[in-house]
Amino acid sequence: MEKSPLNKIKAVFFGFFAGLDRQLGLILLGLAAVGFFTFLSASQNTPVQITDELRNLALSFVVMWIVSRIPPKWLEMGAVWIYALGVTLLVAVAAFGLIKKGARRWLNIGVVIQPSEIMKIAMPLMLAWYFQKREGLQKTWDYAVAIIILAIPVFLIARQPDLGTALLVFAAGLYVIILAGLPWKWILPFVGVGVIGILLIIIFGGTICAHDVVWPFVHDYQKHRICTLLDPSSDPLGKGFHTIQSMIAIGSGGFFGKGWFQGTQAHLEFIPEKHTDFVFAVFSEEFGLLGNLILLALFFALIKRGLAISASAPNLFTRLLGAAVTLIFFTYAFVNIGMVSGLLPVVGVPLPFISYGGTALVTLGFGAGILMSIHRHRRLVQS
Amino acid sequence: MVSFKKPDLDSFQERIHIATLFVTFCFLLLVTRLVWLQLVSHGKYALLAESNRIALVPAPANRGLIIDRNGIVIGRNYSALTLDVNAEEVKGNVDQLINDLSEIIDISPRDRRNFKRSLEDSRNMGTFPLRSMLNETETARFMANRYRFPGVEIRARSFREYPYNELASHLIGYIGRVSQRDKERMQSEIENSKADDPDALQTSFLPGIQYVGKIGLEQSYENVLRGVPGYDQVEITAGGKPVRTLSSSPSVPGKNVVLSVDIKLQYLVEQLYGNFRGAFVAIEPETGDVLAFVSKPNFNPNDFVEGIDSVTWKELNDSPQKPLYNRPLKGIYPPGSTYKPFMALAALENKKRTASQTIFDPGYFDFGNHTFRDDKKGGHGTVDMQKSIVESCDTYYYMLARDMGVNMIADFMKPFGFGQITGIDLQGESKGVLPSTEWKQNTFKKPEQQKWYEGETISLGIGQGYNSFTILQLAHAMANLANNGVVMKPHLVKAIEDPFTRNRVLTTPKESYRIELNPENIEVIKKAMIEVNRSGTSAAAFQGTGYVAGGKTGTAQVFSLNSKDYKHGSTAEFLRDHALYIAFAPADKPTIVIAMVVENAGFGAQYAAPIARRALDYYIEGKWPKEVPEWKRAP
């Protein structure tokens, strides 16, 4: 190789990106681009600055780059400590957390942080570490221990209350446990009950949502939330308003969409949280079904790639961690789009790389970095 | 360092496959959902998004003017300062705002109520008047405090005004704020008309209509006068804040209505009635133009425009004088002797009498075991037809009625319009009663009441008995007689005028029908009526006229207005007879006919005829009586 300055720059440049998974990188860049352009439109008439979004995106990619340089072995070694730190912070939140909007979720340690976010990564790390430790010796009670590891932080988060995050953390841990080999005979009954339950609710929605019907084991407000989902018009100005308006936004977008910056629902303030949790409604209205199919294709590609990386990972820890992180991405995307389009109840879940929000972007960057790191260290180990 | 067992990897690979399947299934679910929303239901949601964002802001149309036959404007609009409040800016604390404002400007509880109602009706959009007709002091005081009231401003608005106040109030009517009932009625009108009117959607823009004609011509010509309100299509945010105007549809001002009424004649007659109650209708027989349409006492329609205050309303509503009662249109009176010329004509046409045929009047007429008395003690002696009219001989007509029978009378009177709706362009006309055997059968329930008794026919001859007609019907019948049997529908409006081009479109009806009458017979009757004013009962009133007028006085016993409502002290007055009078002039080619009643005044000759004389003097010769203040055009 000639040592011209250009080649030098090239060398440094490629050195910088060396080992980063090119496919994953391109998909993430694609999502970030969609996120940025949607943000430009969605942040109109909000106090949020473009520079904030750019900074968050940059931060996310920097975190991703740094994490991608960290050998999985280090993560494995740090897993318990990170988990322990997370649980400690959650206990601290329960003790002296800040209360906003009736929920105790934040901790002031100079900067205000939300420890439940840490658990989204700490949980799969911890469980992957645990199953790696027990590899080959797995007994039934190992799953019981795993479930306790999972249950403690989920309980703490659910108590804040932050059901959305609790559910995501729970899902993240559950993915690890299932992928680690939780016997099907344990899984299938739950799946069966879940499916039947959902079908029953959909079929008999009208009757069981009647005012005087009391559901067993369920709070009134939870029943209300599910019933509103089944028929948003039953509460058009309350809980149903968000869903109705975001469905109107999506539906009125049609196939080609109304065009960038042309969404009336978005720009006339009919969409709540339009640059954060409901940003998909803005995107959908302006870019239509066509845009949605491209966005879903990007997410699908991300998940396929993540699972592929995990499948070829060197050890159980990396395999479990990679697959869990990938499925967290999936869960975010599915729950968010499902909620905005009226398929699922409204829970606060951002759309990965599209929704505005620094913490979420950093967490996601961290996750992507893990995948990159796993990919990067695959060959080293195999050789 | 790491060596993993094959089975583990296989199991993991298997689970990754299952995960991939699960993910794929979930994504297909999302795609299906999005296809459902964005392709299948796109139309529905596109419509919802549009209706979300677009609001219509009304721009009221200028109401048409009401103009008399000589161009005098008697219903008009004027501009006045109004305190307007932008609904969006006060959201929530309306009461506080009004309290603060009432410290510098007088705001009545009614203003407050009206304003709040407007707010509720309107999705909190647009600007609404809180107080109208601000005076200079109030304006100045507000301007000084303006900084304290963002969203509140002073604006000029258009108001309805009747510059001559009480004058012609019953025929003009008034407008008032649209009520919920008005809205429902208009909505159904619009829906009914939609099928054949492609522009109906425009006129269906109800929010732009704030005032509607309640009675009188304002009511019956509402659709002409109102015009079409315009509107701005405004894009609004979820919070109702206007963003920009998308399109604008200008309002179309209402058209002017030109009356056939001569408002000076109307004024003169109203003045001549003084404190008497009564009704007076003058018609141009050849056209059916109503020249004057007086109901006394009257009221001030200006009191009603912005909602009448309860004290004034109670006064008007409870008054035994019944000033709100449209007497010529609704009041029914026995015609008394004014019926006699028509009875005489009926006899000639039906060949029951000739003009020269005489009867002897001893002063009474016996029928069965009942004696019908004549007004004149000792009787009129030998009476022919002319004398029967000139001296108003009752016996002549008792006999005539007996000879004709109730149904022959009814059949003759019906085409003249007695007991029939004239179809004048006002709503709420009374039908009155033209008795016949059929009428009695249809009206009463018990069989013995349904039977017609011969004795009941006798008093019909002198315009009593079951006979009861409106003064409008009487004037209409007089016009039909004066017009030699050609029937023209009476009307108050003769033309519709374009407010810009001043082009007029005549609305006067064509000849309705023709009553076949022998001209010689008509001559006999007219001659007799001319003689009434020369040597008969109204001769004194018509002494020295420069034209020839025919007439007939009448006196009717009271039973039309229910006397039990009247206060004890004044009952005697309310029991006095009504004075009636009908006339036509000039006799050779009548340009005006009159029918009138002066309630509880006594003899027709004494109280009614003099008013008619002055009205005719003015209308035919332009003579203004000294006792009546000069007509002054409103500023």
Coordinates of C-alpha atoms in Angstrom, one line a residue, chain B residues 165-488:
Chain B
N165 CA -90.7 53.0 15.8
E166 CA -94.4 52.0 16.4
L167 CA -95.5 52.9 12.9
A168 CA -96.8 49.9 11.0
S169 CA -95.3 47.6 13.6
H170 CA -97.8 44.8 13.0
L171 CA -97.1 44.6 9.3
I172 CA -93.4 45.0 9.4
G173 CA -92.9 42.7 12.4
Y174 CA -89.4 42.4 13.8
I175 CA -86.4 40.2 13.8
G176 CA -84.9 38.5 16.8
R177 CA -82.1 36.2 17.7
V178 CA -82.4 32.7 16.3
S179 CA -83.9 30.3 18.8
Q180 CA -83.3 26.6 18.9
R181 CA -86.8 26.2 17.5
D182 CA -86.0 28.5 14.6
K183 CA -82.9 26.5 13.9
E184 CA -84.7 23.2 13.8
R185 CA -87.4 24.6 11.5
M186 CA -84.8 26.1 9.2
Q187 CA -82.8 22.9 9.2
S188 CA -85.9 20.9 8.1
E189 CA -86.8 23.5 5.5
I190 CA -83.3 23.2 4.0
E191 CA -83.4 19.4 4.0
N192 CA -86.7 19.5 2.2
S193 CA -85.5 21.9 -0.4
K194 CA -82.2 20.1 -0.9
A195 CA -83.4 17.7 -3.5
D196 CA -84.2 20.4 -6.1
D197 CA -81.7 23.0 -5.1
P198 CA -78.0 22.3 -5.7
D199 CA -77.1 25.5 -3.8
A200 CA -79.0 24.3 -0.7
L201 CA -75.8 23.4 1.0
Q202 CA -74.8 27.1 1.0
T203 CA -78.0 28.3 2.5
S204 CA -77.8 25.5 5.0
F205 CA -75.0 27.3 6.7
L206 CA -77.0 27.9 9.8
P207 CA -74.2 29.1 12.1
G208 CA -74.0 32.3 10.0
I209 CA -77.7 33.1 10.7
Q210 CA -78.0 35.0 14.0
Y211 CA -81.2 36.8 13.5
V212 CA -84.5 35.7 11.9
G213 CA -87.8 37.4 11.2
K214 CA -90.2 36.6 14.0
I215 CA -93.5 38.1 12.9
G216 CA -94.9 40.3 10.1
L217 CA -93.1 40.9 6.8
E218 CA -89.8 40.2 8.5
Q219 CA -91.0 36.7 9.0
S220 CA -92.9 36.1 5.8
Y221 CA -90.2 37.5 3.6
E222 CA -87.3 36.1 5.7
N223 CA -85.8 34.1 2.8
V224 CA -85.7 37.2 0.6
L225 CA -84.5 39.6 3.2
R226 CA -81.9 37.4 4.9
G227 CA -79.5 36.8 2.0
V228 CA -76.8 34.1 2.3
P229 CA -74.3 34.3 5.0
G230 CA -70.7 33.9 3.9
Y231 CA -68.0 32.0 5.7
D232 CA -64.3 31.6 5.9
Q233 CA -62.9 28.1 5.9
V234 CA -60.3 28.3 8.6
E235 CA -57.7 25.7 9.5
I236 CA -57.6 25.2 13.2
T237 CA -55.4 23.4 15.7
A238 CA -56.6 20.7 18.1
G239 CA -57.0 23.5 20.6
G240 CA -59.3 25.5 18.2
K241 CA -56.7 28.1 17.4
P242 CA -57.1 29.4 13.9
V243 CA -54.0 28.9 11.8
R244 CA -54.8 30.3 8.4
T245 CA -57.8 30.9 6.1
L246 CA -58.2 28.3 3.4
S247 CA -61.0 29.7 1.5
S248 CA -63.5 32.4 1.8
S249 CA -67.1 32.6 0.5
P250 CA -68.5 36.1 0.6
S251 CA -71.9 36.7 2.0
V252 CA -74.7 37.6 -0.4
P253 CA -76.8 40.5 1.0
G254 CA -80.5 40.1 1.3
K255 CA -82.9 41.7 -1.2
N256 CA -85.0 44.7 -0.4
V257 CA -88.7 44.4 -0.3
V258 CA -90.8 47.2 -1.7
L259 CA -94.2 47.5 -0.1
S260 CA -97.5 48.4 -1.8
V261 CA -98.2 50.2 1.4
D262 CA -98.2 54.0 1.4
I263 CA -96.5 54.6 4.7
K264 CA -97.7 58.2 5.0
L265 CA -101.3 57.1 4.6
Q266 CA -100.5 54.4 7.3
Y267 CA -99.1 57.1 9.5
L268 CA -102.1 59.4 9.0
V269 CA -104.6 56.6 9.9
E270 CA -102.6 55.5 12.9
Q271 CA -102.6 59.1 14.1
L272 CA -106.4 59.5 13.5
Y273 CA -107.1 56.5 15.6
G274 CA -105.6 58.3 18.5
N275 CA -106.2 56.2 21.6
F276 CA -108.9 54.0 20.0
R277 CA -108.3 50.4 19.3
G278 CA -109.1 49.0 15.9
A279 CA -108.1 47.8 12.5
F280 CA -108.0 49.6 9.2
V281 CA -107.2 48.1 5.8
A282 CA -107.0 50.1 2.6
I283 CA -106.6 48.3 -0.8
E284 CA -106.1 49.4 -4.3
P285 CA -108.8 47.3 -5.9
E286 CA -107.4 47.0 -9.4
T287 CA -104.1 45.5 -8.2
G288 CA -104.7 44.1 -4.7
D289 CA -102.0 46.4 -3.4
V290 CA -102.6 46.9 0.3
L291 CA -102.2 50.7 0.9
A292 CA -102.5 50.7 4.6
F293 CA -102.7 48.0 7.2
V294 CA -103.3 49.4 10.6
S295 CA -103.6 47.7 13.9
K296 CA -104.1 49.9 16.9
P297 CA -102.6 50.1 19.5
N298 CA -99.2 49.0 18.3
F299 CA -95.8 48.4 19.8
N300 CA -92.2 49.3 19.1
P301 CA -90.5 46.6 17.1
N302 CA -87.1 48.0 18.0
D303 CA -87.6 46.7 21.5
F304 CA -87.6 43.2 20.3
V305 CA -84.5 43.1 18.1
E306 CA -81.9 42.4 20.7
G307 CA -84.3 40.6 23.0
I308 CA -87.0 42.4 24.8
D309 CA -86.6 43.2 28.5
S310 CA -89.0 41.5 30.8
V311 CA -90.7 44.6 32.1
T312 CA -91.6 45.9 28.6
W313 CA -92.7 42.4 27.6
K314 CA -95.0 42.0 30.6
E315 CA -96.5 45.4 29.9
L316 CA -97.2 44.5 26.3
N317 CA -98.4 41.0 27.0
D318 CA -100.6 41.8 29.9
S319 CA -102.2 45.0 28.6
P320 CA -106.0 44.7 28.1
Q321 CA -105.5 46.8 25.0
K322 CA -103.6 43.8 23.5
P323 CA -101.1 45.9 21.5
L324 CA -99.4 42.7 20.2
Y325 CA -102.6 41.5 18.6
N326 CA -102.6 41.9 14.8
R327 CA -106.2 43.0 14.6
P328 CA -106.7 43.3 10.8
L329 CA -105.2 39.9 10.3
K330 CA -106.5 38.0 13.2
G331 CA -109.3 39.9 14.9
I332 CA -112.7 38.7 13.8
Y333 CA -115.7 41.0 14.0
P334 CA -119.3 40.7 12.9
P335 CA -119.5 43.0 9.9
G336 CA -122.8 44.5 11.0
S337 CA -124.5 46.7 8.4
T338 CA -121.4 46.9 6.2
Y339 CA -122.6 43.4 5.1
K340 CA -125.8 44.9 3.7
P341 CA -124.5 46.0 0.2
F342 CA -123.2 42.5 -0.3
M343 CA -126.6 41.0 0.8
A344 CA -128.4 43.4 -1.6
L345 CA -126.1 42.4 -4.5
A346 CA -126.7 38.7 -3.6
A347 CA -130.5 39.3 -3.8
L348 CA -130.2 41.0 -7.2
E349 CA -127.9 38.3 -8.6
N350 CA -130.1 35.5 -7.3
K351 CA -133.2 37.3 -8.5
K352 CA -134.7 37.4 -5.1
R353 CA -135.3 41.1 -5.4
T354 CA -135.2 43.8 -8.0
A355 CA -133.8 47.2 -7.2
S356 CA -137.2 48.9 -7.2
Q357 CA -139.1 46.2 -5.4
T358 CA -140.2 47.5 -2.0
I359 CA -141.1 46.1 1.4
F360 CA -142.9 47.7 4.3
D361 CA -140.9 48.1 7.5
P362 CA -143.0 48.6 10.7
G363 CA -139.9 48.6 12.8
Y364 CA -139.7 44.9 13.5
F365 CA -139.8 41.5 11.9
D366 CA -141.6 38.5 13.4
F367 CA -140.2 35.1 12.7
G368 CA -141.7 32.2 14.5
N369 CA -142.2 33.4 18.0
H370 CA -139.2 35.8 17.9
T371 CA -139.3 39.4 17.1
F372 CA -136.3 41.0 15.3
R373 CA -136.2 44.7 15.9
D374 CA -135.1 47.5 13.6
D375 CA -132.8 50.2 14.9
K376 CA -135.2 52.9 14.0
K377 CA -138.3 53.0 16.3
G378 CA -141.5 52.9 14.2
G379 CA -139.6 51.6 11.2
H380 CA -138.5 53.0 7.8
G381 CA -141.9 52.6 6.2
T382 CA -141.8 51.7 2.5
V383 CA -138.2 50.6 1.6
D384 CA -136.7 49.8 -1.8
M385 CA -133.2 48.5 -2.2
Q386 CA -131.4 51.9 -2.4
K387 CA -133.2 53.2 0.7
S388 CA -132.4 49.9 2.5
I389 CA -128.7 50.7 2.1
V390 CA -128.8 54.4 2.5
E391 CA -130.9 54.3 5.7
S392 CA -129.5 50.9 6.8
C393 CA -132.9 49.3 7.2
D394 CA -132.7 46.1 9.2
T395 CA -136.1 44.7 8.4
Y396 CA -135.4 44.7 4.7
Y397 CA -132.5 42.4 5.3
Y398 CA -134.2 40.2 7.9
M399 CA -136.7 39.4 5.1
L400 CA -134.1 39.1 2.5
A401 CA -132.1 36.6 4.6
R402 CA -135.2 34.6 5.2
D403 CA -136.0 34.6 1.4
M404 CA -132.5 33.5 0.4
G405 CA -131.7 31.0 3.1
V406 CA -128.3 30.5 4.7
N407 CA -126.7 28.4 1.9
M408 CA -127.6 30.8 -0.9
I409 CA -126.1 33.6 1.1
A410 CA -123.0 31.6 1.8
D411 CA -122.5 30.5 -1.8
F412 CA -122.7 34.1 -2.9
M413 CA -120.4 35.5 -0.2
K414 CA -117.7 32.8 -0.5
P415 CA -116.1 34.0 -3.7
F416 CA -115.9 37.6 -2.3
G417 CA -113.6 36.2 0.4
F418 CA -115.9 36.3 3.4
G419 CA -114.8 33.6 5.9
Q420 CA -111.9 32.6 3.6
I421 CA -108.2 33.0 3.9
T422 CA -107.3 35.9 1.6
G423 CA -103.7 34.6 1.2
I424 CA -102.1 38.0 2.1
D425 CA -98.3 37.8 2.5
L426 CA -98.4 37.6 6.3
Q427 CA -98.6 34.5 8.5
G428 CA -101.3 33.7 11.0
E429 CA -104.4 35.0 9.1
S430 CA -107.7 34.2 10.8
K431 CA -110.4 32.5 8.7
G432 CA -113.4 33.8 10.4
V433 CA -116.8 32.3 10.0
L434 CA -119.1 32.3 7.0
P435 CA -122.0 30.3 8.3
S436 CA -123.8 27.6 6.2
T437 CA -125.6 24.4 7.1
E438 CA -122.4 22.5 6.2
W439 CA -120.3 24.8 8.4
K440 CA -122.6 24.1 11.3
Q441 CA -122.5 20.4 10.8
N442 CA -118.7 20.4 10.7
T443 CA -118.2 22.7 13.6
F444 CA -120.4 21.3 16.3
K445 CA -120.3 17.9 18.0
K446 CA -123.8 17.2 19.2
P447 CA -126.5 16.4 16.6
E448 CA -128.9 19.0 18.0
Q449 CA -126.2 21.7 17.7
Q450 CA -125.4 20.6 14.1
K451 CA -128.9 21.3 12.9
W452 CA -129.4 24.7 11.3
Y453 CA -132.4 26.6 12.5
E454 CA -134.3 28.9 10.2
G455 CA -134.3 31.6 12.9
E456 CA -130.5 31.7 12.8
T457 CA -130.6 32.9 9.2
I458 CA -132.5 36.1 9.9
S459 CA -129.8 38.0 11.7
L460 CA -127.2 37.0 9.1
G461 CA -128.9 39.5 6.9
I462 CA -127.7 42.4 9.0
G463 CA -124.2 41.0 9.4
Q464 CA -124.8 39.5 12.8
G465 CA -125.4 35.9 14.0
Y466 CA -122.6 33.6 13.3
N467 CA -121.0 36.0 10.8
S468 CA -117.5 36.9 11.8
F469 CA -114.8 38.2 9.5
T470 CA -111.5 39.9 9.6
I471 CA -111.2 43.5 8.6
L472 CA -108.8 42.3 5.9
Q473 CA -111.6 40.1 4.5
L474 CA -114.0 42.9 4.6
A475 CA -111.6 45.2 2.7
H476 CA -110.9 42.4 0.2
A477 CA -114.6 41.9 -0.4
M478 CA -115.0 45.7 -0.8
A479 CA -112.2 45.7 -3.3
N480 CA -113.8 42.8 -5.2
L481 CA -117.0 44.7 -5.4
A482 CA -115.4 47.9 -6.4
N483 CA -113.4 46.0 -9.0
N484 CA -116.6 44.7 -10.5
G485 CA -116.0 41.1 -9.5
V486 CA -112.4 40.8 -10.6
V487 CA -110.6 39.3 -7.6
M488 CA -107.0 40.3 -6.9

